[in-house]
DNA sequence: GATAAAAGTTAGATTAGGCTAACTTTATTG
DNA sequence: CAATAAAGTTAGCCTAATCTAACTTTTATC
C-alpha cells in the first residue's frame, strides 16, 4: 500500500507529533533531510489518502488512520530491532540502520513470525514500546534520571534519544537497559550526577546524559 | 550502490544467461514483467556502469563485474531464504517473496550474521547453491529424476524451477529436499515414473514433474 | 532475394520523489 | 502597527523507472 518514502514520512510525523500533537513543515523536512517543498507535496498526497490533516500554512497532524499506519511502521521497525539484538546477536547500537530498511518489507507473516519467536516483546532494545498489531502504543511511565533524588536506586528502562554516539557512550560505561543504579550525589553547579552500579562504584554522568536516561 | 531495480535486473540477467551465456531484451523484459523499452534503457545504464555488455540489436551479456554483482544479490536472496526456513520456521514455499524484498537490504553485516548463525550454508531451501562472498557459485552436479534408470535409488538435491504451485504439489506428497526415493517403474507411453519413498510406497510422478526434480 | 514477421530502438509522456529560486503568508518585534 | 524575519507555498526543473506508439533492424519464409 504505502511506499517506503510514505512510511518514512508517517513515522517521522508520528515522532514529531508525539509530544505536541502537531508538527511543522520545516520540522518534518529537517527530520527527514528533505526540503520544505518536498514536504508540502508529500504531505498533500498523504492528506488525499486521509492520513494527514493538512491546510495551507497550518500545522500538520496525523488523522487517526494516519496515526495507526505510522504506528504499524514503528511496530515493524522496533520488532526488527529487537529481533536483530535478541535473535541475531547485534549490539543495540548497530540495529537502527538495518531496521530502517527492513521496516519497509511488506509481509505481515514476516513480522508476525519475528514477534512470535521472541515471545511478543513489549519494548525494543532501547526501551521504546513496540506498538501492538492495532497500532496502539502502551508505554511505561518513566522518569528522567536527572530528576531522581540523591539516594534513590532506579533501573534504566529507556532512552530519550538514541544516537550512535550516545549508545557508544553508554556501552563504554557498561550502561544498558535494565542496569540498576543508585544516585550517589548531585553536583549543584552543573547538575551532574554521581551514580554507582555493578562494576562501577563511582561514575559521573553529566546532566545532559542523565536527562536522556529514562528510569522506572 | 545499486538500486533495488538495478539489483533485480542483474539477478534476472544472471538467471537468463546462466544457460546460454546471453539473453534477449524481450526475455529479460518478460522475466521482470516490464516492457522492452524499459529493458533497453536500464541495460544501457548498466552498460555505462560496466556491468553489462551491450550493443544495439545484439544479445545481452553480463561483464565479469556484472556477474559478480548479480551473484552477490543472489547470495543475499538465498541466504535470506535459508534463514527464513531454518531460523524462522517458514515453509520453503513461503520464503521467495519475502526474500525478494529483503535481498535489497544494504548491510553486509546483516547477511554476514545470517550466514554465521546458520553455519555458512552452501544451498538454499530449494537446493540452489548460495554464491560465496566473492560471487563464485559452486553447484553440485545433479541429474534430472526423469533421466534416472528404473531401480535406482537417489536423493532429491534441488529443483529446476520452484514456482508456488510446484512447491505445494511437492508438499502435498511429502516430497522435499533430501528425500530419498527409488524409481520403481517408468511408463513408456508418457514417461511418467512410479517412485517409492518413506510413507509413500507407490507414487506416480509425471515426466513434467520428474524433469524438475534434481537428484544426486 | 523479396516480403512478412519478430525483435529492438526511438520518441514522447507519466508518476514518484526530490531540488532551487522566487513569491506569499504568518509571526515577531521595534 | 509598520517593518522585518521566518515559515510555507508555487513554479519550474531534475532523475529514476516505467509506459505506448511509431519506427528500424534483423530474422524467417516463400
Ligand atoms: Mn530505531
Ligand atoms: Mn525507513
Ligand atoms: Mn527464491
Ligand atoms: Mn528483489
Coordinates of N, CA, C and O (backbone and C1' of nucleotides) in Angstrom, one line a residue, chain D residues 1-2 4-5 8 10-12 15-18 20-30:
Chain D
dC1 P -2.9 49.6 15.6 O5' -1.7 50.3 15.0 C5' -1.4 51.3 14.1 C4' -0.2 50.8 13.3 C3' -0.5 49.8 12.2 O3' 0.5 50.0 11.2 C1' 1.1 48.9 13.7
dA2 P 0.2 50.9 9.9 O5' 1.6 51.0 9.2 C5' 2.5 51.9 9.7 C4' 3.9 51.2 9.8 C3' 4.4 50.6 8.5 O3' 5.7 51.0 8.3 C1' 4.5 49.0 10.2
dT4 P 12.5 47.6 7.2 O5' 13.0 46.1 7.5 C5' 12.8 45.7 8.7 C4' 12.8 44.3 9.2 C3' 13.4 43.2 8.4 O3' 14.3 42.5 9.3 C1' 11.3 42.6 9.0
dA5 P 15.4 41.5 8.8 O5' 14.9 40.2 9.5 C5' 14.3 40.2 10.8 C4' 13.6 38.9 11.0 C3' 14.3 37.7 10.4 O3' 14.2 36.7 11.3 C1' 12.0 37.8 9.7
dG8 P 6.4 26.0 8.6 O5' 5.8 26.5 7.2 C5' 4.6 27.2 7.2 C4' 4.1 27.5 5.8 C3' 4.1 26.2 4.9 O3' 2.8 26.1 4.3 C1' 5.3 27.9 3.8
dT10 P 0.4 26.5 -3.0 O5' 1.3 27.0 -4.1 C5' 1.3 28.5 -4.3 C4' 2.3 28.8 -5.5 C3' 2.1 27.9 -6.7 O3' 2.0 28.8 -7.8 C1' 4.4 27.9 -6.0
dA11 P 1.7 28.2 -9.3 O5' 3.1 28.3 -10.0 C5' 4.0 29.3 -9.7 C4' 5.3 29.2 -10.5 C3' 5.2 28.2 -11.7 O3' 5.9 28.8 -12.7 C1' 6.8 27.4 -10.2
dG12 P 5.9 28.1 -14.2 O5' 7.4 27.4 -14.3 C5' 8.5 28.2 -13.8 C4' 9.7 27.2 -13.7 C3' 9.6 26.2 -14.9 O3' 11.0 26.0 -15.4 C1' 9.8 25.1 -12.8
dT15 P 19.1 15.4 -14.7 O5' 18.8 14.1 -13.8 C5' 19.2 14.0 -12.5 C4' 18.6 12.8 -11.9 C3' 18.7 11.5 -12.7 O3' 19.1 10.5 -11.9 C1' 16.5 11.9 -12.2
dA16 P 19.4 9.0 -12.6 O5' 18.1 8.2 -12.1 C5' 17.9 7.9 -10.8 C4' 16.7 7.1 -10.6 C3' 16.7 5.8 -11.5 O3' 16.3 4.8 -10.7 C1' 14.8 7.1 -11.9
dA17 P 16.5 3.3 -11.3 O5' 15.1 2.9 -11.9 C5' 13.9 2.9 -11.1 C4' 12.7 2.9 -12.0 C3' 12.7 1.9 -13.1 O3' 11.6 0.9 -12.8 C1' 11.8 4.0 -13.8
dT18 P 11.5 -0.4 -13.7 O5' 10.4 0.0 -14.8 C5' 9.0 0.0 -14.4 C4' 8.2 1.0 -15.2 C3' 7.8 0.7 -16.6 O3' 6.9 -0.4 -16.7 C1' 8.1 3.0 -16.3
dT20 P 2.0 -0.4 -22.1 O5' 1.8 0.8 -23.2 C5' 0.8 1.9 -22.9 C4' 0.8 2.8 -24.1 C3' 0.6 2.1 -25.5 O3' -0.2 3.0 -26.3 C1' 2.6 3.2 -25.5
dA21 P -0.9 2.4 -27.6 O5' -0.1 3.3 -28.7 C5' 0.2 4.6 -28.4 C4' 1.1 5.2 -29.6 C3' 0.8 4.5 -30.9 O3' 1.0 5.5 -31.9 C1' 3.1 4.2 -30.3
dA22 P 0.8 5.1 -33.5 O5' 2.3 5.3 -34.0 C5' 3.0 6.5 -33.8 C4' 4.4 6.4 -34.2 C3' 4.6 5.8 -35.6 O3' 5.6 6.6 -36.3 C1' 5.9 4.6 -34.1
dC23 P 5.9 6.3 -37.9 O5' 7.4 5.7 -37.8 C5' 8.4 6.5 -37.2 C4' 9.6 5.6 -37.0 C3' 10.1 4.9 -38.3 O3' 11.4 5.3 -38.4 C1' 9.9 3.4 -36.5
dT24 P 12.2 4.7 -39.8 O5' 13.2 3.6 -39.2 C5' 14.0 3.9 -38.1 C4' 14.8 2.7 -37.7 C3' 15.5 2.0 -38.9 O3' 16.7 1.6 -38.4 C1' 14.1 0.5 -37.8
dT25 P 17.9 1.3 -39.4 O5' 18.4 -0.2 -39.1 C5' 18.6 -0.5 -37.7 C4' 18.3 -2.0 -37.5 C3' 19.0 -2.9 -38.4 O3' 19.9 -3.6 -37.6 C1' 16.7 -3.6 -38.0
dT26 P 20.9 -4.7 -38.2 O5' 20.1 -6.1 -38.0 C5' 19.7 -6.4 -36.7 C4' 18.8 -7.6 -36.7 C3' 19.4 -8.8 -37.5 O3' 19.3 -9.9 -36.6 C1' 17.1 -8.4 -38.1
dT27 P 19.9 -11.4 -36.9 O5' 18.5 -12.1 -37.3 C5' 17.5 -12.2 -36.3 C4' 16.3 -13.0 -36.9 C3' 16.7 -14.3 -37.6 O3' 16.0 -15.3 -37.0 C1' 15.3 -12.9 -39.0
dA28 P 15.9 -16.8 -37.5 O5' 14.6 -16.7 -38.4 C5' 13.4 -16.3 -37.8 C4' 12.2 -16.5 -38.8 C3' 12.1 -17.9 -39.5 O3' 10.8 -18.2 -39.6 C1' 12.3 -16.1 -41.1
dT29 P 10.3 -19.5 -40.2 O5' 9.7 -19.1 -41.6 C5' 8.7 -18.1 -41.7 C4' 8.3 -17.9 -43.2 C3' 8.3 -19.2 -44.0 O3' 7.3 -19.1 -44.9 C1' 9.7 -17.7 -45.0
dC30 P 6.6 -20.5 -45.5 O5' 6.2 -20.1 -47.0 C5' 5.6 -18.8 -47.3 C4' 6.1 -18.3 -48.6 C3' 6.0 -19.4 -49.7 O3' 5.4 -18.8 -50.9 C1' 8.2 -18.5 -49.6

